[in-house]
PDB file of C-alpha atoms in Angstrom:
ATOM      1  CA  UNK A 658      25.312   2.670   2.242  1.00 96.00           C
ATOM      2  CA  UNK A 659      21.669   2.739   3.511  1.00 98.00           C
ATOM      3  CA  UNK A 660      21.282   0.068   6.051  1.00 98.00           C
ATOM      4  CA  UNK A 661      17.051  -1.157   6.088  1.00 98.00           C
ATOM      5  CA  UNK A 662      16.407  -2.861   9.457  1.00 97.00           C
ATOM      6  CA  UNK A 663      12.688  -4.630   9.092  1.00 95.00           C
ATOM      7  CA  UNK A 664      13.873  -5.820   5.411  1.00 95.00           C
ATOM      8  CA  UNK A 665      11.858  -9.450   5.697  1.00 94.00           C
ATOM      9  CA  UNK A 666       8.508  -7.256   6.726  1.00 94.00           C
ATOM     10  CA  UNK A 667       5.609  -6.092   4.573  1.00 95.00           C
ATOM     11  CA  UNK A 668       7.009  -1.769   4.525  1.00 97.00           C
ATOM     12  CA  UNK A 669      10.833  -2.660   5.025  1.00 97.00           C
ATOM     13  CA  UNK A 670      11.079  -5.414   1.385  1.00 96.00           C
ATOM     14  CA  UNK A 671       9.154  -2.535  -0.505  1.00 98.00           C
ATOM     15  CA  UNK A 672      11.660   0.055   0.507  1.00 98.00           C
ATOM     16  CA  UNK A 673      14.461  -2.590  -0.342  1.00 97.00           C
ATOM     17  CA  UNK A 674      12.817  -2.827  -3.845  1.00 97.00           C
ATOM     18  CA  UNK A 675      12.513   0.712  -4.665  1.00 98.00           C
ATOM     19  CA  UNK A 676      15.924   1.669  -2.930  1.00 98.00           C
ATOM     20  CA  UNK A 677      17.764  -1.462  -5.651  1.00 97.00           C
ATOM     21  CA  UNK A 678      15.227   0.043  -8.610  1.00 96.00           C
ATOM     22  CA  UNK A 679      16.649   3.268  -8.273  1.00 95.00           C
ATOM     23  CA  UNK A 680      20.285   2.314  -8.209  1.00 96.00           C
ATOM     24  CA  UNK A 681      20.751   2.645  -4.504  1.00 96.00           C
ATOM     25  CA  UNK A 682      23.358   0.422  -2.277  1.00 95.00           C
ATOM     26  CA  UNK A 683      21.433  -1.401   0.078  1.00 97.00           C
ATOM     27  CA  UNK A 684      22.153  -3.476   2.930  1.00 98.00           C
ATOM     28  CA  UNK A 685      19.440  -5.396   4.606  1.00 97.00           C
ATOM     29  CA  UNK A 686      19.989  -6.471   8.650  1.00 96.00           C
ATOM     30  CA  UNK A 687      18.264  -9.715   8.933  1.00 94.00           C
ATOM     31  CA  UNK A 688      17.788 -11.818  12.265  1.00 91.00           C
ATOM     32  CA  UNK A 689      19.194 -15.452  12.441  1.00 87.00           C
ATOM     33  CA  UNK A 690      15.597 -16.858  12.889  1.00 85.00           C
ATOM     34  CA  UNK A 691      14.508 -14.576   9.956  1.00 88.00           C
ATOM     35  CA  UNK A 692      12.596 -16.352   6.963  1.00 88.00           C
ATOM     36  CA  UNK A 693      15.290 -17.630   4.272  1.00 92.00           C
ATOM     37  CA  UNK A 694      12.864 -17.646   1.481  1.00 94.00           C
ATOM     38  CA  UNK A 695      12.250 -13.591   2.394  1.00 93.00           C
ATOM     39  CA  UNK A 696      16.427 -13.771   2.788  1.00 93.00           C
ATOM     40  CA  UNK A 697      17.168 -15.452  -0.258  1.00 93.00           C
ATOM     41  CA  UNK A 698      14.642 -12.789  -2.018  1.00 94.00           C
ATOM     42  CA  UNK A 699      16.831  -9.777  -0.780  1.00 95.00           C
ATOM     43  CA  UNK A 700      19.648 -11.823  -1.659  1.00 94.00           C
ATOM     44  CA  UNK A 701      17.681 -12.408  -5.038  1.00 94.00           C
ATOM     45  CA  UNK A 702      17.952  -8.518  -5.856  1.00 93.00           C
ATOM     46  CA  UNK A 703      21.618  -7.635  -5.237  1.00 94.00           C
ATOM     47  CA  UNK A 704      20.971  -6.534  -1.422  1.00 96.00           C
ATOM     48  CA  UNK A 705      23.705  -7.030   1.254  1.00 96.00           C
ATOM     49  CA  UNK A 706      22.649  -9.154   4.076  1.00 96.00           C
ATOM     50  CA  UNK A 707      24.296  -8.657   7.320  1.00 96.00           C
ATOM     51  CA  UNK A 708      22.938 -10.519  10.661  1.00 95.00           C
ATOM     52  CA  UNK A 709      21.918  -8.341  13.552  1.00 95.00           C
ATOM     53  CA  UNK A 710      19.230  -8.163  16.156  1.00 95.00           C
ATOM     54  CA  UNK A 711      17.838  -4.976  17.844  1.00 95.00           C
ATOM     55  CA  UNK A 712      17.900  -7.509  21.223  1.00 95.00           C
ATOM     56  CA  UNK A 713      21.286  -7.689  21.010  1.00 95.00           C
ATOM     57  CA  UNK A 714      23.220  -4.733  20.934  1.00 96.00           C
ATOM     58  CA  UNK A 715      26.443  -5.727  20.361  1.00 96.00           C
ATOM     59  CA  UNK A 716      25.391  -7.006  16.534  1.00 97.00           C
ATOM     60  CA  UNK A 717      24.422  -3.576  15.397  1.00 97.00           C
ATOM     61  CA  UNK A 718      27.901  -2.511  15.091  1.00 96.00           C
ATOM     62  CA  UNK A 719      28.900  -4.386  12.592  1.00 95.00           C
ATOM     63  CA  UNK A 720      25.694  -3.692  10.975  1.00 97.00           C
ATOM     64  CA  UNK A 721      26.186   0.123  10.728  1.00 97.00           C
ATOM     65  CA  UNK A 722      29.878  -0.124   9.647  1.00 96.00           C
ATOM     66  CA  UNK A 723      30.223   2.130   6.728  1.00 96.00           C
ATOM     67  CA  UNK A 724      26.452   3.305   6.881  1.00 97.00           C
ATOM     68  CA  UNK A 725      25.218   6.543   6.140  1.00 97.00           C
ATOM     69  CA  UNK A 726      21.138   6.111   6.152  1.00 98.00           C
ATOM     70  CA  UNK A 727      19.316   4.141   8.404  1.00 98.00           C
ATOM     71  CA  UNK A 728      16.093   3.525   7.437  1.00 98.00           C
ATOM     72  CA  UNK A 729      13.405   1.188  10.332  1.00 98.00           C
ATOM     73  CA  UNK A 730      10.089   0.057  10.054  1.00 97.00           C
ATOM     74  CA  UNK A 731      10.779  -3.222  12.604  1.00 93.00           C
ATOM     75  CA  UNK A 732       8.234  -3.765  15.502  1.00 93.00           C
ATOM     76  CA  UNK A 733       7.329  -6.739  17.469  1.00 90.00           C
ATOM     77  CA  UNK A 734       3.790  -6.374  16.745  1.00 85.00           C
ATOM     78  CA  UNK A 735       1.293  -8.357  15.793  1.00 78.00           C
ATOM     79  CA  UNK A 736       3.539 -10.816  13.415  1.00 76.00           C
ATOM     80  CA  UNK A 737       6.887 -11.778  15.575  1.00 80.00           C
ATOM     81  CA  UNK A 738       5.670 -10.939  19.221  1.00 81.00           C
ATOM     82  CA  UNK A 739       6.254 -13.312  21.777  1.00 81.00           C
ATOM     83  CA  UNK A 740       6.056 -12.049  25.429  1.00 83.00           C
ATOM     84  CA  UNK A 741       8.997 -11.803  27.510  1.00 82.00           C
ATOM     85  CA  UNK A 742      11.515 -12.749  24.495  1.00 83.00           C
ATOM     86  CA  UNK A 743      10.367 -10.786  21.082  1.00 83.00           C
ATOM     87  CA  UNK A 744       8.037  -8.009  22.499  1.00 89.00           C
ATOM     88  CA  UNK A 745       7.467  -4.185  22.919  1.00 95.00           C
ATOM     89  CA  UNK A 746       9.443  -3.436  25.483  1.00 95.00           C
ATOM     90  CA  UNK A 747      12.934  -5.652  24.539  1.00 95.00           C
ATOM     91  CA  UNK A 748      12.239  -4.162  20.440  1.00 95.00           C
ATOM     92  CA  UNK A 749      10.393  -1.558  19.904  1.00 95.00           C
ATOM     93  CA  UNK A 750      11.645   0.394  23.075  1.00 97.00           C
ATOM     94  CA  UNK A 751      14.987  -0.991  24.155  1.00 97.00           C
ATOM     95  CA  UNK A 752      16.387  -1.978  20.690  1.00 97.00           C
ATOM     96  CA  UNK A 753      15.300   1.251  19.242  1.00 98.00           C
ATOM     97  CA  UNK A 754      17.191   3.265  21.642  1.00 98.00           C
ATOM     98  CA  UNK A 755      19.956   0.561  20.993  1.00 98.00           C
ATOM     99  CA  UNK A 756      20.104   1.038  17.512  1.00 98.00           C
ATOM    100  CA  UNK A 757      19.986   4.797  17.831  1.00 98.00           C
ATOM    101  CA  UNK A 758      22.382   5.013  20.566  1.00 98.00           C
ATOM    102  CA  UNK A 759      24.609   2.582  17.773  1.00 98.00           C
ATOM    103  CA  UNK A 760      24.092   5.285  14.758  1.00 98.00           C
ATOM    104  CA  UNK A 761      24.997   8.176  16.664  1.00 97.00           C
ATOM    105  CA  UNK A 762      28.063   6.599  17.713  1.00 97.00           C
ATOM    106  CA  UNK A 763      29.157   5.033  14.058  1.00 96.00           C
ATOM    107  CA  UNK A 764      28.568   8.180  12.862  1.00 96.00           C
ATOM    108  CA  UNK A 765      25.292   7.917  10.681  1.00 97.00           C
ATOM    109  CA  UNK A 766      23.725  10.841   9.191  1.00 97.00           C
ATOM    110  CA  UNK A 767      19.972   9.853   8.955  1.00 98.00           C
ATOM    111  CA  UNK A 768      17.702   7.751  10.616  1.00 98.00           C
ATOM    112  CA  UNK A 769      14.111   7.505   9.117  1.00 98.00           C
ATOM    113  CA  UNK A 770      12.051   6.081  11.722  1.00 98.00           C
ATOM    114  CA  UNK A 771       8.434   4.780  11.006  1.00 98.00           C
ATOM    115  CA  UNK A 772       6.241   5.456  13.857  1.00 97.00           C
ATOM    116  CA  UNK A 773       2.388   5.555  13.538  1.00 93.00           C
ATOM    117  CA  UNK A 774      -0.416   8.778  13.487  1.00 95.00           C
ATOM    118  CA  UNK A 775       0.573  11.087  15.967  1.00 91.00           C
ATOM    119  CA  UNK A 776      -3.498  11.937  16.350  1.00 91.00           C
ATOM    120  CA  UNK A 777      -3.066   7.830  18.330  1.00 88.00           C
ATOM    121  CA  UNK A 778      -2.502   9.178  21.584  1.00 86.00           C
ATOM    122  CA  UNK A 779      -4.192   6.899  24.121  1.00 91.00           C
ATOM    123  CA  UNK A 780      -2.255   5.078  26.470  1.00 93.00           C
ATOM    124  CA  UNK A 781      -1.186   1.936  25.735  1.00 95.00           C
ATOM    125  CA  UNK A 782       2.471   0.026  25.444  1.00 96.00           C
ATOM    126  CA  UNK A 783       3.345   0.324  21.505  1.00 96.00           C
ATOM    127  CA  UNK A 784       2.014   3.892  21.454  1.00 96.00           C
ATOM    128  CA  UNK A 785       4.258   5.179  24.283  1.00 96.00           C
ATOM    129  CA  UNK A 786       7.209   3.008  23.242  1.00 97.00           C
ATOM    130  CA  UNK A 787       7.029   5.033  20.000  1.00 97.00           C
ATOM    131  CA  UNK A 788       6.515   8.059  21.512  1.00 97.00           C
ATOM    132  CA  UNK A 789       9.104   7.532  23.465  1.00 98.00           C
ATOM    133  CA  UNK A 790      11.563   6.331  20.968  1.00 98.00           C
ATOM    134  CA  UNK A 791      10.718   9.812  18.669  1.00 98.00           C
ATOM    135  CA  UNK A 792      11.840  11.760  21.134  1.00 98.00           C
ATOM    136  CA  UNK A 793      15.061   9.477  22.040  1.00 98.00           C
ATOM    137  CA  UNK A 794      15.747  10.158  18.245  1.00 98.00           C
ATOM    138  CA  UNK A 795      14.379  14.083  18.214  1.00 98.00           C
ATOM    139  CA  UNK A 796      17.187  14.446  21.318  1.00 98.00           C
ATOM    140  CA  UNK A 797      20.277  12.334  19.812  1.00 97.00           C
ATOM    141  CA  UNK A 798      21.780  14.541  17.512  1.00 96.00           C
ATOM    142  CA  UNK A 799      21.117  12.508  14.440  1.00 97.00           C
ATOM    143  CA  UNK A 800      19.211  14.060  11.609  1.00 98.00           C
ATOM    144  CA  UNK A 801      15.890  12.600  11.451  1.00 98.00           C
ATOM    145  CA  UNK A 802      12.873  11.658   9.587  1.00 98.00           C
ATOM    146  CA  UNK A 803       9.909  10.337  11.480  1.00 98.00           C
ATOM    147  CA  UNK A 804       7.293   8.588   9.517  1.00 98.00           C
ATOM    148  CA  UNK A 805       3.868   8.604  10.934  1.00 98.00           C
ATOM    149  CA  UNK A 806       1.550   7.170   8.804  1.00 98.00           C
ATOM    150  CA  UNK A 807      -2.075   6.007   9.075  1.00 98.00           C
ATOM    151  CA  UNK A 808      -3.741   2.833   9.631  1.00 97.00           C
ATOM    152  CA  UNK A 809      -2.669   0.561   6.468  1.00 97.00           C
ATOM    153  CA  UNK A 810      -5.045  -0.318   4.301  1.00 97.00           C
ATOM    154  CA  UNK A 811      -3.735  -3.722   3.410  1.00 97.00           C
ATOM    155  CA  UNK A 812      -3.929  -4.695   7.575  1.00 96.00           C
ATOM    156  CA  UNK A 813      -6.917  -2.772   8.390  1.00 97.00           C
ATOM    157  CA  UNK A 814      -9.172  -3.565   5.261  1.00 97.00           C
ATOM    158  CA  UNK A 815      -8.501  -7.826   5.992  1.00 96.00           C
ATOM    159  CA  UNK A 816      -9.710 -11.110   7.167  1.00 93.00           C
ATOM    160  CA  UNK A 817      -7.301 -10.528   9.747  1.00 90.00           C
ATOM    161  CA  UNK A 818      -8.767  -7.496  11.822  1.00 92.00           C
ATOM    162  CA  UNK A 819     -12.482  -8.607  10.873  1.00 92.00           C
ATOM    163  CA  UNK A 820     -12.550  -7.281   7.628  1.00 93.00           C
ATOM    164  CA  UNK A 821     -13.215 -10.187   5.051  1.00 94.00           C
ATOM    165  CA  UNK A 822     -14.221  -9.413   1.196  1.00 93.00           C
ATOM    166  CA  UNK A 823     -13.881 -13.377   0.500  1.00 92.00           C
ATOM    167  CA  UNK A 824     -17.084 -14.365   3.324  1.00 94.00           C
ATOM    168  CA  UNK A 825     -18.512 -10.996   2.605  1.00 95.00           C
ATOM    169  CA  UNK A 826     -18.650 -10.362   6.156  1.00 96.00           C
ATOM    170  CA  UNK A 827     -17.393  -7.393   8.724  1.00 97.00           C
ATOM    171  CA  UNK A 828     -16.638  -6.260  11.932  1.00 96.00           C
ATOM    172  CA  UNK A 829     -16.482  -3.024  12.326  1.00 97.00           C
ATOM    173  CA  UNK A 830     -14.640  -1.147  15.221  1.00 97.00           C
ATOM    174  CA  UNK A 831     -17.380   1.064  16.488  1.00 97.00           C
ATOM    175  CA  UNK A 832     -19.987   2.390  14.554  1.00 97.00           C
ATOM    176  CA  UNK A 833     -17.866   2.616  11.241  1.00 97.00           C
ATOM    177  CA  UNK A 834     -19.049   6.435  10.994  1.00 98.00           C
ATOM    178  CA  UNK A 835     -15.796   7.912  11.383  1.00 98.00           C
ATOM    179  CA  UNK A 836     -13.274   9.119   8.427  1.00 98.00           C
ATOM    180  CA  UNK A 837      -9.789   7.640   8.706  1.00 98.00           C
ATOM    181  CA  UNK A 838      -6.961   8.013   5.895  1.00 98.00           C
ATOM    182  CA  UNK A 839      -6.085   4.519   5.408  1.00 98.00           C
ATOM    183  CA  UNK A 840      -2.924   4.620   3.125  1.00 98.00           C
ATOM    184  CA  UNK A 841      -0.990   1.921   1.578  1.00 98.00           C
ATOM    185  CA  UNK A 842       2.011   0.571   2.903  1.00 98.00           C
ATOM    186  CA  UNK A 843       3.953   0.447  -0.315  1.00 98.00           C
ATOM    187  CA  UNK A 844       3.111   4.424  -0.336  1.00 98.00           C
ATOM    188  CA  UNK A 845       4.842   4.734   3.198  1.00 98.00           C
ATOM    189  CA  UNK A 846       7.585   2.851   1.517  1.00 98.00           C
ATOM    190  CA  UNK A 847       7.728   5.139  -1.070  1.00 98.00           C
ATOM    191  CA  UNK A 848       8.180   8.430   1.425  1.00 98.00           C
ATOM    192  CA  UNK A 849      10.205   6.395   3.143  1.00 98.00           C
ATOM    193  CA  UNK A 850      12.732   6.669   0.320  1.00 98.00           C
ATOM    194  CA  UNK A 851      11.809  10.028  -0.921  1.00 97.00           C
ATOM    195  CA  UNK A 852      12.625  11.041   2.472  1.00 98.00           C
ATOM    196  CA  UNK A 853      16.784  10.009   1.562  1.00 97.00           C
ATOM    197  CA  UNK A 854      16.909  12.732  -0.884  1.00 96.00           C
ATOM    198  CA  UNK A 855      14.271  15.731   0.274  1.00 97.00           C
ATOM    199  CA  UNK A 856      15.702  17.945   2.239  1.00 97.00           C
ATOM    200  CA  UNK A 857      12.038  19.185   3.566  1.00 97.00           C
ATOM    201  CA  UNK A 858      12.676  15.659   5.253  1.00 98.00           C
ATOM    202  CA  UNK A 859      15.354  16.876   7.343  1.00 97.00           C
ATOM    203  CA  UNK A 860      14.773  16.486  11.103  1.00 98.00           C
ATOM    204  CA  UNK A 861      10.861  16.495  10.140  1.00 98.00           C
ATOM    205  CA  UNK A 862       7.840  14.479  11.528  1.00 98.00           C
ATOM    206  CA  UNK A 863       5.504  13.820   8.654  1.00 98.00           C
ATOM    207  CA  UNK A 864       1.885  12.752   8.968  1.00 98.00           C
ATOM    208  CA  UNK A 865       1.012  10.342   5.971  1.00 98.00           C
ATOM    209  CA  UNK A 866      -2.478   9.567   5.130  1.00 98.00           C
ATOM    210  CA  UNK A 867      -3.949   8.386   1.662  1.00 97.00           C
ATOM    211  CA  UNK A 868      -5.436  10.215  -0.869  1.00 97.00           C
ATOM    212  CA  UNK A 869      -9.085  10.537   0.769  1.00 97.00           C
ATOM    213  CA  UNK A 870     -10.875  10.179   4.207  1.00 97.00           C
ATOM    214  CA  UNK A 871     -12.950   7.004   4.374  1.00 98.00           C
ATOM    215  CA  UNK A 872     -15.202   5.665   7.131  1.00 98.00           C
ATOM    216  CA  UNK A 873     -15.437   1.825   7.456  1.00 98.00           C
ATOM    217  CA  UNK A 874     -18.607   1.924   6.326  1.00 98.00           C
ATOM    218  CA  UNK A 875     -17.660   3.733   2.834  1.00 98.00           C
ATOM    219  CA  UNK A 876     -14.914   0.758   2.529  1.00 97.00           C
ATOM    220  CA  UNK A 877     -17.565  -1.768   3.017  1.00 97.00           C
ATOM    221  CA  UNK A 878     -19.662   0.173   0.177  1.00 97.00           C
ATOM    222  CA  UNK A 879     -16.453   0.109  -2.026  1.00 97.00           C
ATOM    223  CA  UNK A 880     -16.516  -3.496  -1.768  1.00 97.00           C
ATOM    224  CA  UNK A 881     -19.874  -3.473  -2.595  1.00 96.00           C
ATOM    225  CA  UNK A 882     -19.829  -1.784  -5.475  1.00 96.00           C
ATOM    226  CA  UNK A 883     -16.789  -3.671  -6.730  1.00 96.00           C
ATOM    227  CA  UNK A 884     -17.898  -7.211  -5.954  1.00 95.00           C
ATOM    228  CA  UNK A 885     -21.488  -6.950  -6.432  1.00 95.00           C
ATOM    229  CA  UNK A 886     -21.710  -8.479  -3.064  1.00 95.00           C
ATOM    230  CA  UNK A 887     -24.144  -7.778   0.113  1.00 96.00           C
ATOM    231  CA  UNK A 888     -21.951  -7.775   2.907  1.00 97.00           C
ATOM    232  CA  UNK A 889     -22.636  -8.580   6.316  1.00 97.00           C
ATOM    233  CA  UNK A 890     -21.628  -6.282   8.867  1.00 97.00           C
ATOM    234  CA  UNK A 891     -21.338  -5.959  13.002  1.00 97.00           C
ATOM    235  CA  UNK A 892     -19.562  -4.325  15.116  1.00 96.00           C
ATOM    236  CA  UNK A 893     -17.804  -4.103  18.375  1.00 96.00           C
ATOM    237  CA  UNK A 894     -18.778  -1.497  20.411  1.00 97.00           C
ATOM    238  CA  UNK A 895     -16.538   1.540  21.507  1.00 96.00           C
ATOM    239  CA  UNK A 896     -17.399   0.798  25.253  1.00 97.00           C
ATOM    240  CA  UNK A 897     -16.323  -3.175  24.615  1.00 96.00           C
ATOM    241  CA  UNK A 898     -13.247  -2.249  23.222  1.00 96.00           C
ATOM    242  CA  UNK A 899     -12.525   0.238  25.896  1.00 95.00           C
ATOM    243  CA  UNK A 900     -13.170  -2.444  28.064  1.00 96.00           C
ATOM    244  CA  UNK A 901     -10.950  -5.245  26.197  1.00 94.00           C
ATOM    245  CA  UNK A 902      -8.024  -2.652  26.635  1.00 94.00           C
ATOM    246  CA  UNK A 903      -8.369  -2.090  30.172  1.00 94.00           C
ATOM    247  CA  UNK A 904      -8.802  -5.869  31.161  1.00 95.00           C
ATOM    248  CA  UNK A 905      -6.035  -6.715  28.946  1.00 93.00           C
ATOM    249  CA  UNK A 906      -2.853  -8.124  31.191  1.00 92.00           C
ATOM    250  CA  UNK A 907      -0.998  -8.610  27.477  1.00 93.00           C
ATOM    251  CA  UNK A 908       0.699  -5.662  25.939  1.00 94.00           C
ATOM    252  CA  UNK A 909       0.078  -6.798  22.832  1.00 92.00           C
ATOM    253  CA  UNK A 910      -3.491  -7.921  23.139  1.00 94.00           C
ATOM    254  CA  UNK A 911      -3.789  -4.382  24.818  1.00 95.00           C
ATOM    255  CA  UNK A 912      -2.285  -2.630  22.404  1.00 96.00           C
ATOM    256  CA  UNK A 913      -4.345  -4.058  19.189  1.00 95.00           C
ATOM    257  CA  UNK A 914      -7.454  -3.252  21.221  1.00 96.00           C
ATOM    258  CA  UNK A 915      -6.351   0.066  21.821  1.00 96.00           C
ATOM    259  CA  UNK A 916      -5.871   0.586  17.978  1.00 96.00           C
ATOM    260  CA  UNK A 917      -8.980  -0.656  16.912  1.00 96.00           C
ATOM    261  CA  UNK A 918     -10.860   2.005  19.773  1.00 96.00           C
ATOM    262  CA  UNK A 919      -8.543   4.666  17.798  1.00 97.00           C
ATOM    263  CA  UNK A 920      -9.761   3.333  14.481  1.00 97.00           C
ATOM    264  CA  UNK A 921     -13.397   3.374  16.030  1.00 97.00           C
ATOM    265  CA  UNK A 922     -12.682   7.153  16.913  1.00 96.00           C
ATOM    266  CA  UNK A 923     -10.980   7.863  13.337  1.00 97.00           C
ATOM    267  CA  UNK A 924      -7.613   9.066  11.969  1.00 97.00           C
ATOM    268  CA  UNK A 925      -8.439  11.890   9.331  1.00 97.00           C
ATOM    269  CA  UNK A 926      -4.941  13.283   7.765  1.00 97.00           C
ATOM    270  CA  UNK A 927      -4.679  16.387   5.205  1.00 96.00           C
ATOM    271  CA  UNK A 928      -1.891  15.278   2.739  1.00 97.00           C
ATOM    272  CA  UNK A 929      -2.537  18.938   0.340  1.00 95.00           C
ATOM    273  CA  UNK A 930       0.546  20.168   1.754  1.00 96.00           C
ATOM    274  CA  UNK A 931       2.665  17.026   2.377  1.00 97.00           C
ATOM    275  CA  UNK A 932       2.305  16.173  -1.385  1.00 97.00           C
ATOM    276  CA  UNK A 933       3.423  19.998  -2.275  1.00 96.00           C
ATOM    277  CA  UNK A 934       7.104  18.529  -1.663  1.00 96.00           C
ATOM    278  CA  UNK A 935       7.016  14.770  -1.684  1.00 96.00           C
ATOM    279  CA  UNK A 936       5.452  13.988  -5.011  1.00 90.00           C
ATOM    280  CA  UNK A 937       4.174  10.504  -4.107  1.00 95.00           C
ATOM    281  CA  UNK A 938       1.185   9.389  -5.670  1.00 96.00           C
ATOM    282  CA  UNK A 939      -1.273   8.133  -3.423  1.00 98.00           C
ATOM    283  CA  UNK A 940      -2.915   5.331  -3.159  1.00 98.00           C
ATOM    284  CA  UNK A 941      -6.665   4.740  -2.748  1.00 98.00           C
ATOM    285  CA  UNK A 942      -8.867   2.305  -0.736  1.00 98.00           C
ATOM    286  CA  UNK A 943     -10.809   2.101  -4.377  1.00 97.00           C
ATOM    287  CA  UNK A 944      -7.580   1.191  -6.283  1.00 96.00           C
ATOM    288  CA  UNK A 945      -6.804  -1.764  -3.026  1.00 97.00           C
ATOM    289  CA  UNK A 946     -10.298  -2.488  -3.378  1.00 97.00           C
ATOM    290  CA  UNK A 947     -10.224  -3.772  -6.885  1.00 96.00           C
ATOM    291  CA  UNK A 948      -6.969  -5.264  -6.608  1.00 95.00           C
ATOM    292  CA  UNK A 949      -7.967  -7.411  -4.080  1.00 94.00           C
ATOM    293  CA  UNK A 950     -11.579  -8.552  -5.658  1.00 92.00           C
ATOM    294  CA  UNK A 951      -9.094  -8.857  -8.872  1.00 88.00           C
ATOM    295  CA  UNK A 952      -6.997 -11.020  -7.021  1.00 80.00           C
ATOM    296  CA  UNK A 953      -3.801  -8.936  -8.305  1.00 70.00           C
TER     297      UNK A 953
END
């Protein structure tokens, strides 16, 4: 059984999807509070819901019984964070060494753990919670698979960070100059279950980047092109979001600006050799580009 904790999130239903396509017994962990339209939909494909919660360690027993792969893309941030109760420290640090201190002891034989770009090494609370959560897992006896992948194109490239096709209008973080691999999060959903079967996955940290390295300002041009749009673009500074980070008393709010200052600085990743044994085809910020001025 191959137990998917993050199930209801944007990486976790795609790995659900692809896991039930290929035939695969799935079973979903699913918070009380968790959206039942995104439950009944696992429900929908034949997945086995079970009710757990990383803040609560006593429910991940039951949740592992029987399980063989764990597979986790669940964090706090930016959609379910709420200080003090849902946050970095009580998920994606304390229930992550819950849940692998759990699968060690019900006897699981692979945890796949989706981090972010190891080349994100600032200080800031998500970063070293992952950090420090890797090397929980690299230490626990557990075969592992640590996904690392790049900032996702279908966050980073939206109205939601500053980046908005529909008012033709940008923010960039930065100057926009530098290259960054922005992949696709169905992609890391696809290594994600490539990783079950590979055995070059086995106790391996994997870098995942898409299929070219694009600065912000080359997305903006591919938006251009597509649309036949101007846009209008500004941008924030390196030293302001340096600045936003420091003054920041939020983890969270310190956190996104620390990622945008590591977008501003860039996040180029080499896939030639990665793609040598995990055949997943990438892909690219052209492809997202005309889906989303498609509207498909």
């Amino acid at each position: 059984m191959n137990l998917i904790i993050g199930a209801t999130g944007m990486v976790g239903s795609e790995i659900c999807r692809l896991l039930i396509a290929e035939g695969k017994p799935v079973r979903a962990m699913v918070r009380e509070t968790s959206e039942q339209t995104k439950v009944e939909k696992l429900e929908s494909l034949g997945i086995q819901i079970v009710q757990g919660d990383l803040r609560e360690r006593s429910t991940l027993r039951p949740a592992l019984q029987g399980v063989t792969a764990v597979i986790t893309t669940i964090s706090s941030m930016p959609f379910s964070y709420l200080a003090g109760e849902n946050d970095i420290e009580k998920v994606d640090h304390d229930g992550m060494f819950d849940l692998i201190d759990e699968a060690r002891a019900n006897g699981v034989n692979h945890l796949i753990y989706t981090s972010f770009s190891g080349q994100i090494d600032l200080n800031f609370p998500l970063r070293n919670a992952k950090r420090s959560v890797e090397q929980h897992l690299v230490e626990s006896g557990i075969e592992y698979t640590i996904l690392r992948p790049s900032f996702f194109m279908e966050v980073w490239l939206t109205k939601s960070v500053g980046f908005d096709p529909d008012s033709a209008k940008v923010q960039l973080c930065g100057d926009g100059t530098q290259p960054t691999s922005y992949i696709s999060y169905k992609d890391v959903a696809q290594f994600a279950v490539e990783c079950l079967d590979n055995p070059s996955a086995k106790d391996a940290i994997l870098e995942l980047g898409g299929p070219e390295q694009l600065s912000q300002l080359d997305a903006v041009m591919l938006f251009e092109e597509t649309s036949g749009r101007t846009f209008e673009v500004q941008s924030i500074p390196e030293e302001a979001l340096q600045s936003q980070m420091d003054e920041a008393t939020d983890p969270m709010q310190q956190s996104f600006s620390a990622l945008m200052l590591c977008l501003a600085n860039g996040d180029p990743i080499d896939m030639r050799e990665t793609l040598e044994t995990f055949p997943v085809k990438l892909t690219s910020v052209r492809d997202y580009v005309r889906s989303v001025i498609d509207g498909t």
